[in-house]
mmCIF file of C-alpha atoms in Angstrom:
data_model
loop_
_atom_site.group_PDB
_atom_site.id
_atom_site.type_symbol
_atom_site.label_atom_id
_atom_site.label_comp_id
_atom_site.label_asym_id
_atom_site.label_seq_id
_atom_site.Cartn_x
_atom_site.Cartn_y
_atom_site.Cartn_z
ATOM 1 C CA MET A 1 -3.112 -38.889 12.971
ATOM 2 C CA PHE A 2 -0.392 -38.111 10.403
ATOM 3 C CA GLU A 3 -1.496 -34.471 10.212
ATOM 4 C CA ARG A 4 -1.279 -34.119 13.997
ATOM 5 C CA PHE A 5 2.148 -35.784 14.021
ATOM 6 C CA ARG A 6 3.414 -33.496 11.255
ATOM 7 C CA TRP A 7 2.397 -30.374 13.150
ATOM 8 C CA LEU A 8 3.932 -31.802 16.330
ATOM 9 C CA LEU A 9 7.240 -32.060 14.491
ATOM 10 C CA ILE A 10 6.962 -28.418 13.442
ATOM 11 C CA VAL A 11 6.310 -27.369 17.044
ATOM 12 C CA LEU A 12 9.244 -29.459 18.262
ATOM 13 C CA PHE A 13 11.442 -27.888 15.605
ATOM 14 C CA GLY A 14 10.486 -24.480 16.960
ATOM 15 C CA LEU A 15 11.254 -25.506 20.530
ATOM 16 C CA LEU A 16 14.616 -26.953 19.586
ATOM 17 C CA ALA A 17 15.484 -23.768 17.744
ATOM 18 C CA CYS A 18 15.030 -21.887 21.000
ATOM 19 C CA LYS A 19 17.515 -24.054 22.919
ATOM 20 C CA LYS A 20 20.618 -22.438 24.347
ATOM 21 C CA ASP A 21 22.748 -23.645 21.434
ATOM 22 C CA ALA A 22 20.564 -21.738 18.942
ATOM 23 C CA PRO A 23 22.078 -18.571 17.413
ATOM 24 C CA VAL A 24 21.949 -15.616 19.785
ATOM 25 C CA MET A 25 19.687 -12.843 18.521
ATOM 26 C CA VAL A 26 21.637 -9.669 17.881
ATOM 27 C CA MET A 27 19.254 -7.262 16.217
ATOM 28 C CA THR A 28 20.041 -3.803 14.905
ATOM 29 C CA PRO A 29 17.310 -1.245 15.645
ATOM 30 C CA VAL A 30 16.195 1.030 12.814
ATOM 31 C CA GLU A 31 14.868 4.538 13.278
ATOM 32 C CA LEU A 32 12.964 5.773 10.249
ATOM 33 C CA GLU A 33 13.689 9.205 8.799
ATOM 34 C CA ILE A 34 10.256 10.825 8.901
ATOM 35 C CA PRO A 35 9.987 13.844 6.573
ATOM 36 C CA GLU A 36 9.453 17.242 8.144
ATOM 37 C CA GLY A 37 5.764 17.908 8.733
ATOM 38 C CA PHE A 38 4.739 14.247 8.535
ATOM 39 C CA PRO A 39 2.916 12.597 11.440
ATOM 40 C CA GLU A 40 4.644 10.069 13.652
ATOM 41 C CA MET A 41 4.446 6.524 12.338
ATOM 42 C CA GLU A 42 2.948 4.091 14.822
ATOM 43 C CA ILE A 43 4.997 0.884 15.053
ATOM 44 C CA PRO A 44 3.474 -2.132 16.874
ATOM 45 C CA GLU A 45 5.289 -3.007 20.086
ATOM 46 C CA ASN A 46 5.589 -6.628 18.951
ATOM 47 C CA ASN A 47 7.144 -5.642 15.637
ATOM 48 C CA VAL A 48 9.682 -2.904 16.270
ATOM 49 C CA LEU A 49 11.840 -2.167 13.263
ATOM 50 C CA THR A 50 15.243 -3.809 12.939
ATOM 51 C CA GLU A 51 17.594 -4.308 10.013
ATOM 52 C CA GLU A 52 17.079 -8.073 10.258
ATOM 53 C CA ARG A 53 13.283 -7.850 10.060
ATOM 54 C CA ILE A 54 13.354 -5.388 7.182
ATOM 55 C CA ALA A 55 15.827 -7.569 5.246
ATOM 56 C CA LEU A 56 13.670 -10.662 5.749
ATOM 57 C CA GLY A 57 10.563 -8.750 4.697
ATOM 58 C CA LYS A 58 12.288 -7.527 1.576
ATOM 59 C CA LYS A 59 13.313 -11.062 0.603
ATOM 60 C CA LEU A 60 9.743 -12.276 1.107
ATOM 61 C CA PHE A 61 8.296 -9.295 -0.798
ATOM 62 C CA PHE A 62 10.149 -10.334 -3.950
ATOM 63 C CA ASP A 63 9.646 -14.091 -3.542
ATOM 64 C CA PRO A 64 7.118 -15.736 -5.925
ATOM 65 C CA SER A 65 7.060 -18.757 -3.615
ATOM 66 C CA LEU A 66 4.335 -16.930 -1.718
ATOM 67 C CA SER A 67 1.891 -17.848 -4.506
ATOM 68 C CA ARG A 68 0.494 -21.310 -5.129
ATOM 69 C CA ASP A 69 2.278 -21.871 -8.456
ATOM 70 C CA ARG A 70 5.374 -19.806 -7.551
ATOM 71 C CA THR A 71 4.743 -17.206 -10.270
ATOM 72 C CA ILE A 72 3.438 -14.149 -8.376
ATOM 73 C CA SER A 73 5.212 -12.155 -5.673
ATOM 74 C CA CYS A 74 4.151 -9.009 -3.845
ATOM 75 C CA ALA A 75 6.488 -7.129 -6.196
ATOM 76 C CA SER A 76 4.611 -8.441 -9.247
ATOM 77 C CA CYS A 77 1.807 -5.950 -8.546
ATOM 78 C CA HIS A 78 3.911 -3.312 -6.810
ATOM 79 C CA LEU A 79 6.685 -2.035 -9.090
ATOM 80 C CA GLN A 80 9.043 0.552 -7.661
ATOM 81 C CA SER A 81 9.256 2.501 -10.941
ATOM 82 C CA LEU A 82 5.487 3.044 -10.746
ATOM 83 C CA ALA A 83 5.526 4.035 -7.060
ATOM 84 C CA PHE A 84 4.731 0.415 -6.201
ATOM 85 C CA THR A 85 1.682 0.060 -8.438
ATOM 86 C CA ASP A 86 1.540 -2.055 -11.622
ATOM 87 C CA GLY A 87 0.198 0.161 -14.408
ATOM 88 C CA VAL A 88 -2.864 -1.909 -15.331
ATOM 89 C CA PRO A 89 -6.548 -1.264 -14.520
ATOM 90 C CA ARG A 90 -6.902 -4.390 -12.376
ATOM 91 C CA SER A 91 -4.004 -6.542 -11.274
ATOM 92 C CA LEU A 92 -3.392 -10.024 -12.657
ATOM 93 C CA GLY A 93 -2.843 -12.977 -10.359
ATOM 94 C CA ILE A 94 -1.704 -16.530 -11.042
ATOM 95 C CA ASN A 95 -2.759 -17.967 -14.389
ATOM 96 C CA GLN A 96 -3.565 -14.402 -15.524
ATOM 97 C CA ARG A 97 -6.630 -14.245 -13.286
ATOM 98 C CA LEU A 98 -8.156 -10.783 -13.159
ATOM 99 C CA SER A 99 -8.344 -9.351 -9.651
ATOM 100 C CA LEU A 100 -11.156 -7.140 -8.422
ATOM 101 C CA ARG A 101 -9.223 -3.896 -8.076
ATOM 102 C CA ASN A 102 -6.478 -1.591 -9.206
ATOM 103 C CA SER A 103 -3.210 -2.060 -7.306
ATOM 104 C CA PRO A 104 -2.680 0.790 -4.786
ATOM 105 C CA THR A 105 0.620 2.533 -4.217
ATOM 106 C CA LEU A 106 2.626 1.463 -1.178
ATOM 107 C CA ALA A 107 4.102 4.939 -0.734
ATOM 108 C CA ASN A 108 3.706 5.933 2.930
ATOM 109 C CA VAL A 109 1.616 2.843 3.638
ATOM 110 C CA GLY A 110 3.032 2.733 7.158
ATOM 111 C CA PHE A 111 0.988 5.819 8.056
ATOM 112 C CA HIS A 112 -2.361 4.271 7.085
ATOM 113 C CA PRO A 113 -4.874 3.570 9.878
ATOM 114 C CA TYR A 114 -6.472 0.674 7.963
ATOM 115 C CA PHE A 115 -5.990 -1.153 4.688
ATOM 116 C CA PHE A 116 -7.589 -2.245 1.410
ATOM 117 C CA ALA A 117 -9.817 0.078 -0.578
ATOM 118 C CA GLU A 118 -12.843 -0.791 1.555
ATOM 119 C CA GLY A 119 -10.906 -0.490 4.823
ATOM 120 C CA GLY A 120 -11.293 -4.185 5.555
ATOM 121 C CA SER A 121 -8.003 -4.797 7.373
ATOM 122 C CA PRO A 122 -7.102 -3.031 10.639
ATOM 123 C CA THR A 123 -3.320 -3.548 10.500
ATOM 124 C CA LEU A 124 -0.554 -3.684 7.936
ATOM 125 C CA GLU A 125 0.432 -7.118 9.234
ATOM 126 C CA LEU A 126 -3.037 -8.587 8.653
ATOM 127 C CA GLN A 127 -3.215 -6.936 5.241
ATOM 128 C CA VAL A 128 -0.325 -9.119 4.067
ATOM 129 C CA ILE A 129 -2.543 -12.222 4.255
ATOM 130 C CA GLY A 130 -5.208 -10.811 1.916
ATOM 131 C CA PRO A 131 -3.402 -11.144 -1.440
ATOM 132 C CA ILE A 132 -1.946 -14.518 -0.441
ATOM 133 C CA GLU A 133 -5.367 -16.060 0.216
ATOM 134 C CA ASN A 134 -7.221 -14.254 -2.581
ATOM 135 C CA PRO A 135 -8.027 -16.892 -5.270
ATOM 136 C CA ASP A 136 -7.588 -14.276 -7.997
ATOM 137 C CA GLU A 137 -4.176 -13.181 -6.760
ATOM 138 C CA MET A 138 -1.773 -15.642 -5.092
ATOM 139 C CA ASP A 139 -4.441 -18.320 -4.524
ATOM 140 C CA PHE A 140 -2.724 -19.889 -1.520
ATOM 141 C CA THR A 141 -3.667 -20.456 2.109
ATOM 142 C CA ALA A 142 -1.742 -19.353 5.156
ATOM 143 C CA ARG A 143 -1.381 -22.928 6.362
ATOM 144 C CA GLU A 144 -0.112 -24.267 3.029
ATOM 145 C CA LEU A 145 2.347 -21.404 2.709
ATOM 146 C CA GLU A 146 3.642 -21.970 6.216
ATOM 147 C CA ASP A 147 4.133 -25.663 5.389
ATOM 148 C CA ARG A 148 6.221 -24.624 2.385
ATOM 149 C CA LEU A 149 8.352 -22.026 4.140
ATOM 150 C CA VAL A 150 9.037 -23.992 7.329
ATOM 151 C CA LEU A 151 11.056 -26.464 5.250
ATOM 152 C CA ASP A 152 13.296 -23.697 3.876
ATOM 153 C CA GLY A 153 16.559 -23.618 5.811
ATOM 154 C CA GLU A 154 17.524 -20.113 4.697
ATOM 155 C CA TYR A 155 14.186 -18.654 5.759
ATOM 156 C CA ASN A 156 14.404 -20.439 9.116
ATOM 157 C CA ARG A 157 17.862 -18.958 9.698
ATOM 158 C CA LEU A 158 16.684 -15.445 8.807
ATOM 159 C CA ALA A 159 13.541 -15.825 10.923
ATOM 160 C CA GLN A 160 15.664 -16.833 13.914
ATOM 161 C CA GLU A 161 17.858 -13.769 13.397
ATOM 162 C CA ALA A 162 14.880 -11.443 13.048
ATOM 163 C CA TYR A 163 12.334 -12.856 15.494
ATOM 164 C CA GLY A 164 14.019 -15.629 17.466
ATOM 165 C CA ARG A 165 11.748 -18.349 16.094
ATOM 166 C CA PRO A 166 11.421 -20.593 13.017
ATOM 167 C CA MET A 167 9.829 -19.331 9.821
ATOM 168 C CA SER A 168 6.032 -19.099 10.071
ATOM 169 C CA MET A 169 3.106 -16.948 8.984
ATOM 170 C CA TRP A 170 3.519 -15.068 12.266
ATOM 171 C CA VAL A 171 7.013 -14.125 11.132
ATOM 172 C CA LEU A 172 6.101 -13.573 7.477
ATOM 173 C CA VAL A 173 3.380 -10.978 7.995
ATOM 174 C CA ARG A 174 5.471 -8.996 10.472
ATOM 175 C CA ALA A 175 8.582 -9.050 8.307
ATOM 176 C CA ILE A 176 6.799 -7.893 5.139
ATOM 177 C CA ALA A 177 5.013 -5.161 7.110
ATOM 178 C CA SER A 178 8.395 -4.045 8.464
ATOM 179 C CA PHE A 179 9.809 -3.693 4.951
ATOM 180 C CA GLU A 180 6.715 -1.840 3.749
ATOM 181 C CA ARG A 181 6.951 0.672 6.603
ATOM 182 C CA THR A 182 10.277 1.842 5.185
ATOM 183 C CA MET A 183 8.550 2.940 1.943
ATOM 184 C CA ILE A 184 8.345 6.610 2.859
ATOM 185 C CA SER A 185 7.867 9.204 0.137
ATOM 186 C CA GLY A 186 8.283 12.870 1.010
ATOM 187 C CA ASN A 187 10.909 14.300 -1.307
ATOM 188 C CA SER A 188 9.009 15.703 -4.291
ATOM 189 C CA LEU A 189 9.400 19.116 -5.950
ATOM 190 C CA TYR A 190 6.491 20.257 -3.809
ATOM 191 C CA ASP A 191 8.422 19.248 -0.665
ATOM 192 C CA PHE A 192 11.548 21.036 -1.898
ATOM 193 C CA TYR A 193 9.431 24.134 -2.429
ATOM 194 C CA LEU A 194 8.106 23.986 1.131
ATOM 195 C CA ARG A 195 11.631 23.652 2.499
ATOM 196 C CA GLU A 196 13.489 26.007 0.185
ATOM 197 C CA GLY A 197 10.858 28.455 -1.042
ATOM 198 C CA GLU A 198 11.351 30.255 -4.343
ATOM 199 C CA SER A 199 14.755 28.685 -4.928
ATOM 200 C CA ALA A 200 13.070 25.326 -5.587
ATOM 201 C CA LEU A 201 12.410 24.298 -9.197
ATOM 202 C CA LEU A 202 8.625 24.473 -9.021
ATOM 203 C CA SER A 203 7.071 25.903 -12.178
ATOM 204 C CA GLU A 204 4.774 28.920 -12.081
ATOM 205 C CA GLU A 205 1.987 26.730 -13.447
ATOM 206 C CA ALA A 206 2.484 24.204 -10.649
ATOM 207 C CA LYS A 207 2.435 27.041 -8.088
ATOM 208 C CA ARG A 208 -0.864 28.246 -9.534
ATOM 209 C CA GLY A 209 -2.168 24.675 -9.343
ATOM 210 C CA MET A 210 -1.076 24.477 -5.707
ATOM 211 C CA GLU A 211 -3.057 27.628 -4.918
ATOM 212 C CA LEU A 212 -6.134 26.180 -6.608
ATOM 213 C CA PHE A 213 -5.699 22.826 -4.877
ATOM 214 C CA PHE A 214 -5.682 24.342 -1.389
ATOM 215 C CA ASP A 215 -8.294 27.011 -2.148
ATOM 216 C CA ASP A 216 -11.736 26.753 -0.516
ATOM 217 C CA ARG A 217 -13.388 27.096 -3.900
ATOM 218 C CA LEU A 218 -12.320 23.614 -5.007
ATOM 219 C CA ASN A 219 -11.753 21.995 -1.599
ATOM 220 C CA CYS A 220 -9.395 19.357 -3.028
ATOM 221 C CA ALA A 221 -7.547 19.350 0.283
ATOM 222 C CA GLN A 222 -10.725 18.465 2.152
ATOM 223 C CA CYS A 223 -10.036 14.792 1.367
ATOM 224 C CA HIS A 224 -6.415 15.138 0.194
ATOM 225 C CA PRO A 225 -4.715 17.271 2.870
ATOM 226 C CA ALA A 226 -0.955 17.677 3.021
ATOM 227 C CA PRO A 227 1.432 16.197 3.876
ATOM 228 C CA LEU A 228 0.135 12.701 3.052
ATOM 229 C CA PHE A 229 -2.453 14.001 0.564
ATOM 230 C CA THR A 230 -5.154 11.722 1.936
ATOM 231 C CA ASP A 231 -7.329 11.873 5.022
ATOM 232 C CA PHE A 232 -7.941 8.098 4.717
ATOM 233 C CA SER A 233 -11.691 8.681 4.810
ATOM 234 C CA LEU A 234 -14.098 6.350 3.028
ATOM 235 C CA GLN A 235 -15.954 8.294 0.341
ATOM 236 C CA ASN A 236 -18.399 7.715 -2.485
ATOM 237 C CA ILE A 237 -17.184 10.126 -5.170
ATOM 238 C CA GLY A 238 -20.040 9.467 -7.585
ATOM 239 C CA LEU A 239 -18.695 6.760 -9.851
ATOM 240 C CA THR A 240 -20.946 4.258 -11.601
ATOM 241 C CA GLY A 241 -20.787 0.451 -11.653
ATOM 242 C CA TYR A 242 -20.918 -0.365 -7.949
ATOM 243 C CA GLU A 243 -22.835 -3.564 -8.719
ATOM 244 C CA GLU A 244 -19.563 -5.489 -9.154
ATOM 245 C CA ASP A 245 -17.660 -3.833 -6.320
ATOM 246 C CA ALA A 246 -19.663 -1.927 -3.714
ATOM 247 C CA GLY A 247 -16.646 -0.914 -1.643
ATOM 248 C CA ARG A 248 -17.180 -0.484 2.092
ATOM 249 C CA PHE A 249 -20.614 -2.125 1.764
ATOM 250 C CA ARG A 250 -18.806 -5.450 1.287
ATOM 251 C CA VAL A 251 -17.650 -5.153 4.913
ATOM 252 C CA THR A 252 -20.613 -3.556 6.675
ATOM 253 C CA LEU A 253 -23.599 -4.582 4.489
ATOM 254 C CA ASP A 254 -24.939 -1.123 5.254
ATOM 255 C CA SER A 255 -26.533 0.514 2.205
ATOM 256 C CA ALA A 256 -25.152 3.863 3.368
ATOM 257 C CA ASP A 257 -21.679 2.473 2.563
ATOM 258 C CA ILE A 258 -22.360 1.463 -1.055
ATOM 259 C CA GLY A 259 -19.625 2.851 -3.267
ATOM 260 C CA LYS A 260 -17.420 4.138 -0.477
ATOM 261 C CA PHE A 261 -13.682 3.600 -0.960
ATOM 262 C CA LYS A 262 -10.654 4.809 0.970
ATOM 263 C CA THR A 263 -9.350 8.142 -0.293
ATOM 264 C CA PRO A 264 -6.056 7.429 -2.100
ATOM 265 C CA THR A 265 -2.940 9.487 -1.657
ATOM 266 C CA LEU A 266 -2.009 11.886 -4.448
ATOM 267 C CA ARG A 267 1.712 11.507 -3.824
ATOM 268 C CA ASN A 268 3.382 10.139 -6.968
ATOM 269 C CA ILE A 269 -0.024 10.298 -8.665
ATOM 270 C CA ALA A 270 1.560 10.981 -12.066
ATOM 271 C CA LEU A 271 3.171 7.514 -11.879
ATOM 272 C CA THR A 272 0.210 5.473 -10.662
ATOM 273 C CA ALA A 273 -2.161 5.440 -13.651
ATOM 274 C CA PRO A 274 -4.732 4.113 -14.333
ATOM 275 C CA TYR A 275 -6.929 5.621 -11.654
ATOM 276 C CA MET A 276 -9.851 4.767 -9.342
ATOM 277 C CA HIS A 277 -10.438 1.474 -7.544
ATOM 278 C CA ASP A 278 -11.050 -0.280 -10.861
ATOM 279 C CA GLY A 279 -8.575 1.648 -13.005
ATOM 280 C CA ARG A 280 -11.300 3.096 -15.232
ATOM 281 C CA PHE A 281 -9.511 6.384 -15.982
ATOM 282 C CA GLU A 282 -6.304 6.200 -17.987
ATOM 283 C CA THR A 283 -5.091 9.760 -17.462
ATOM 284 C CA LEU A 284 -5.080 12.578 -14.928
ATOM 285 C CA ASP A 285 -6.956 14.676 -17.485
ATOM 286 C CA GLN A 286 -9.848 12.205 -17.336
ATOM 287 C CA VAL A 287 -9.801 12.329 -13.534
ATOM 288 C CA LEU A 288 -9.920 16.125 -13.538
ATOM 289 C CA ASP A 289 -12.767 16.112 -16.065
ATOM 290 C CA PHE A 290 -14.709 13.690 -13.854
ATOM 291 C CA PHE A 291 -14.394 15.849 -10.746
ATOM 292 C CA ASP A 292 -15.112 18.977 -12.765
ATOM 293 C CA ARG A 293 -18.436 17.402 -13.808
ATOM 294 C CA GLY A 294 -19.245 16.675 -10.177
ATOM 295 C CA GLY A 295 -19.597 12.904 -10.350
ATOM 296 C CA SER A 296 -22.618 10.944 -11.524
ATOM 297 C CA GLY A 297 -25.026 11.890 -8.759
ATOM 298 C CA HIS A 298 -25.059 8.565 -6.919
ATOM 299 C CA PHE A 299 -27.372 8.580 -3.891
ATOM 300 C CA ASN A 300 -24.379 8.086 -1.557
ATOM 301 C CA GLN A 301 -22.193 10.646 -3.290
ATOM 302 C CA SER A 302 -20.058 12.818 -1.011
ATOM 303 C CA GLU A 303 -21.170 16.409 -0.496
ATOM 304 C CA TRP A 304 -17.635 17.470 -1.407
ATOM 305 C CA VAL A 305 -18.014 16.176 -4.975
ATOM 306 C CA ARG A 306 -19.860 18.819 -6.969
ATOM 307 C CA PRO A 307 -19.449 20.656 -10.317
ATOM 308 C CA LEU A 308 -16.366 22.867 -10.148
ATOM 309 C CA GLY A 309 -16.496 24.978 -13.288
ATOM 310 C CA LEU A 310 -12.796 24.617 -14.026
ATOM 311 C CA THR A 311 -11.285 26.423 -16.990
ATOM 312 C CA ALA A 312 -8.789 24.701 -19.298
ATOM 313 C CA PRO A 313 -5.838 26.681 -17.816
ATOM 314 C CA GLU A 314 -6.957 25.744 -14.289
ATOM 315 C CA LYS A 315 -7.024 22.056 -15.187
ATOM 316 C CA LYS A 316 -3.518 22.348 -16.631
ATOM 317 C CA ALA A 317 -2.316 24.062 -13.480
ATOM 318 C CA LEU A 318 -3.845 21.437 -11.196
ATOM 319 C CA LYS A 319 -2.273 18.692 -13.276
ATOM 320 C CA ALA A 320 1.125 20.432 -13.086
ATOM 321 C CA PHE A 321 0.835 20.596 -9.309
ATOM 322 C CA MET A 322 -0.053 16.903 -9.035
ATOM 323 C CA GLU A 323 2.904 16.041 -11.257
ATOM 324 C CA ALA A 324 5.086 18.026 -8.832
ATOM 325 C CA LEU A 325 4.172 15.452 -6.157
ATOM 326 C CA THR A 326 6.410 12.867 -7.884
ATOM 327 C CA ASP A 327 9.298 11.734 -5.693
ATOM 328 C CA ASP A 328 12.202 10.622 -7.889
ATOM 329 C CA ASP A 329 14.274 9.628 -4.877
ATOM 330 C CA PHE A 330 11.516 7.245 -3.798
ATOM 331 C CA ILE A 331 11.259 5.409 -7.112
ATOM 332 C CA ASN A 332 15.036 5.084 -7.358
ATOM 333 C CA GLN A 333 15.798 4.210 -3.717
ATOM 334 C CA PRO A 334 18.277 1.268 -3.787
ATOM 335 C CA SER A 335 17.048 -0.143 -0.462
ATOM 336 C CA PHE A 336 13.699 -0.975 -2.092
ATOM 337 C CA GLN A 337 15.233 -2.923 -4.964
ATOM 338 C CA SER A 338 15.592 -6.678 -5.273
ATOM 339 C CA GLU A 339 19.114 -7.964 -4.696
#
């Protein structure tokens, strides 16, 4: 009875907040600056971008109150200086619990068609719930978190300004997704070179690496096409150790999906070590050596992963090109920083 009464009070609070004496919503629309050559970003009709929603999402992104013991925020595993990764093989949650996977970059996450390494979430909004309810990450539940936030006067005020309703999980997931959609990265040396040609400061070695990268001999761009440097496909690249984490198989239970993970973007790749879904490779050199060997020969291994026969100078050139995908403006953008 008490539980029902408590939730009735929350509902009544929401209704009262919508009365005519509640603050009038005056929202400021935001139009994202999409880099030249990038696809259009699809924004849900029920979550159009506004300054108020982005500001609320940013506040929530940096708030450790989203975790059970108030020690872990979204930003704990997504550091701007590392292109919104965390620099460790597998992220640590509350009480130093080891999570299952390496933290992915949030660069250009608004362009993704689905989320998590196994493609288990269809929208950016729904993805927000995953880390919150994961016992090895924030170890909370949506209902408990909503109970906590609905009592916060500041969050209720900001939620009213952004969405015209009290603070709730409905508001939280949309606000954080709004902030994350602003994390656009498309201003690397490679991009300058495309726009400005030879006047750009792209080294001769990086140019040679770019030629190799897009050449049919290596087919790197088959799964990492420009401009996003990912086709978002789910691939088994021939790693070992799928017993602990079988990737897409965890969703479909289809043996043909064992070891398949979403192709990661290569933008800012020099900043996002260690690499692979479990962070097994510490350096780009190790990654290049792995692909040069052609994987381990797993029965689900992609046909695109095969021995390449790279020379030492070719590996250096490819590495130089990947380093030229670093976007210094992105990792120093003030609008992404905690206030």
